[in-house]
Amino acid sequence: MGLSGQVKSIAAVSAEEVWARCMEVIQHNMGNNPAPIRTFLGAAQPISLKDGVLTLRVPSQFFYEYIEQHFSTLIVKTLRRLLGPKARLEYHVMTASEAAPMRLPSQELPPPTVLPGLRGVQPFPSHLNPKYTFENFIEGECNRLARSAGISVAQRPGQTAFNPLFIYGEVGQGKTHLAHAIGNYARLLHPEKVILYLTSEGFTQEYVEAVRNKKVGDFLQKLHSVDILIIDDVQFLVGRESTQDMFFHIFNQLHQSGRQIVITADAPPQELRGLEERVTSRFAWGLSAPLYPPDYETRLAILRFKLQQEGVEIPEEVLRYIAENVHSHVRDLEGVVIQLLAETSIRRREISMTLAQEVVSRFKPLRTRAVTVEQILRAVSNYFRIHPEELRGKSRKKEVAYARHLAVFLARRYTRHALKALGEYFGGRDHSTILHSCQWVQEQINLSNRELMQHVQDLERVLFRSA
Ligand code: ADP
Ligand code: MG
C-alpha cells in the first residue's frame, strides 16, 4: 500500500485513535517501564488531528519538555507510518488560566458547600478550605510534577493514570495546600461531583465513632458515594489496624469504580513504615509526586507573592537576602513574612536590610543551628559508605567527588562557617572550590535532578532526626 493510500484510509480517523495507536507502540517499545508512560503520556490529551498534525494538550511546560525529550521520536515515527511522511506532532501547553481558571481572589470564593443548588449533590461537608487554591500555590522546580498532576486530576478526576495521586514531602512543604487546591478546583469544574477531604485522623475519628454508634453501614455508604476522596497525612494511620482494614476496603471500592483518590504523606509509599504493605503497594499504583524544599527561585517567588498580597513594598535586595537565608520550608518563609508585617504595621518600621537581618536571625529555625560540619560529614559518609577521610581527601573518584559536593552543600546550607573555613575543613581546598560545589548542587536542584534531590532530602532527614 502506497503512502497516499494510507493517508486516504486514515482521513476519517480521529485524534484519539491515532493517539491510542501511538500509546500502543510506545508501551510495546518501553515494555517493562510503564511508570513514566502513565505519568507523562497519561496526562496528555489528543485534541486535534488536522493535515497530518496531531496536537496534544499537556498540563504544563514541564510535561511538554519531558514528552518531547523522551517520547517524541517514537511518536513521530508512528505518526509518519500512519499518516504519511509529513506527519508532525504539536503541543498545546495549557496556560495558567486554562489550568487553573480561578480568577477570584480566594477570599471571595464562597465556601463550596454553601453554593446554592449544590446541597443535594454534596450531602455532607467536603471539609475543603477555600483559602488554599492553585492560584496562590506558587509553581517551582520543587513542586512542578505534583502541581501539574494535581491540576490534571482536578480536571479529569478518575480519568487519568494518576490514580491514586500520591503527594509526599516533609512537613511545611505544601501538601495540605495542594490537597485542598485539587479539591477546590475540582469542585469548580465539576460541581456535580461529591468531594470529601479528610485528614487520616479525621478518617479514623469518623470510623471509630461509626463503630461506637453501630453505624458502620452509614459510614460506608457515605464513603462509597464519594467521587473524589482526599486523605491528608496518611502516615498517621500507622498502628491502627482495623482503621487500615476499613481504609483498604474503601480504597479498593473507589478505585475499582473509577473514583479519584488523592493521598498525601510525609514519605514515598515504599518508605511508609508501619502501614500494611498491601496498602502502601496500592499507593504506588498511580503517580507518586514529591514536594521538595523550595529552591532559591521558588523561595523568591513565594516571598514576593505573599508580600504583594499583604500590600507590602520591599526592596529587591532585601527580598533576595531573605530568600538566600531562609531555606528548607515554605512555612518558614511565611513566618518571616508575618514577622516583617508585624514590625512594619505595629512598630511602624521601614523594611530595611537591617530589619530583615534581625528578623531572619531571630527566626532562623532552631534545627539549622543544631548541626555541625562533623555531623554532616558523618551522615554523608554513612549514607554513601565512603570513609570521612576520603571525603576530606584528594580523591577524584566520581562517587567520592559527588558525595563531597553534597557534604559541602549541606555544610554551607546548615552551618554558619565561611567558605574559607569550610575549604580548610574539606582538606585544604580554596574558597572558590567550595563555592563551585555549592553552585553545582544548587544547579542540579534547579534542573530537577531527582536522584540528587532525593539524596539531599534523605540526608536532611538523617541530620535533623538525629540532631
Ligand atoms: P504541609 O501540609 O506539607 O505540612 P502546608 O500545605 O500546610 O504544608 O504548607 C505550609 C504553608 O506554606 C501553608 O500556609 C501553605 O499555604 C504554604 N505553601 C506551601 N507551598 C506553597 C507554595 N508553593 N506557594 C505558596 N504557598 C505555599
Ligand atoms: Mg499538612
mmCIF file with all atom_site columns, N, CA and C and ligand atoms in Angstrom, residues 175-176 232-233 331, ligand 2:
data_model
loop_
_atom_site.group_PDB
_atom_site.id
_atom_site.type_symbol
_atom_site.label_atom_id
_atom_site.label_alt_id
_atom_site.label_comp_id
_atom_site.label_asym_id
_atom_site.label_entity_id
_atom_site.label_seq_id
_atom_site.pdbx_PDB_ins_code
_atom_site.Cartn_x
_atom_site.Cartn_y
_atom_site.Cartn_z
_atom_site.occupancy
_atom_site.B_iso_or_equiv
_atom_site.pdbx_formal_charge
_atom_site.auth_seq_id
_atom_site.auth_comp_id
_atom_site.auth_asym_id
_atom_site.auth_atom_id
_atom_site.pdbx_PDB_model_num
ATOM   1  N  N  . LYS A 1 175 ? 1.817  20.171 51.222 1.00 0.00 ? 175 LYS A N  1
ATOM   2  C  CA . LYS A 1 175 ? 0.952  19.024 50.920 1.00 0.00 ? 175 LYS A CA 1
ATOM   3  C  C  . LYS A 1 175 ? -0.525 19.353 51.153 1.00 0.00 ? 175 LYS A C  1
ATOM   4  N  N  . THR A 1 176 ? -0.783 19.923 52.320 1.00 0.00 ? 176 THR A N  1
ATOM   5  C  CA . THR A 1 176 ? -2.171 20.230 52.661 1.00 0.00 ? 176 THR A CA 1
ATOM   6  C  C  . THR A 1 176 ? -2.729 21.285 51.703 1.00 0.00 ? 176 THR A C  1
ATOM   7  N  N  . ASP A 1 232 ? -5.395 13.341 53.815 1.00 0.00 ? 232 ASP A N  1
ATOM   8  C  CA . ASP A 1 232 ? -4.179 14.101 54.105 1.00 0.00 ? 232 ASP A CA 1
ATOM   9  C  C  . ASP A 1 232 ? -3.391 13.422 55.237 1.00 0.00 ? 232 ASP A C  1
ATOM   10 N  N  . ASP A 1 233 ? -2.086 13.373 55.091 1.00 0.00 ? 233 ASP A N  1
ATOM   11 C  CA . ASP A 1 233 ? -1.199 12.816 56.118 1.00 0.00 ? 233 ASP A CA 1
ATOM   12 C  C  . ASP A 1 233 ? -1.515 11.366 56.452 1.00 0.00 ? 233 ASP A C  1
ATOM   13 N  N  . ARG A 1 331 ? 6.834  27.080 55.090 1.00 0.00 ? 331 ARG A N  1
ATOM   14 C  CA . ARG A 1 331 ? 6.249  27.608 56.314 1.00 0.00 ? 331 ARG A CA 1
ATOM   15 C  C  . ARG A 1 331 ? 7.202  28.603 56.987 1.00 0.00 ? 331 ARG A C  1
HETATM 16 MG MG . MG  B 2 .   ? -0.274 19.227 56.153 1.00 0.00 ? 2   MG  B MG 1
#
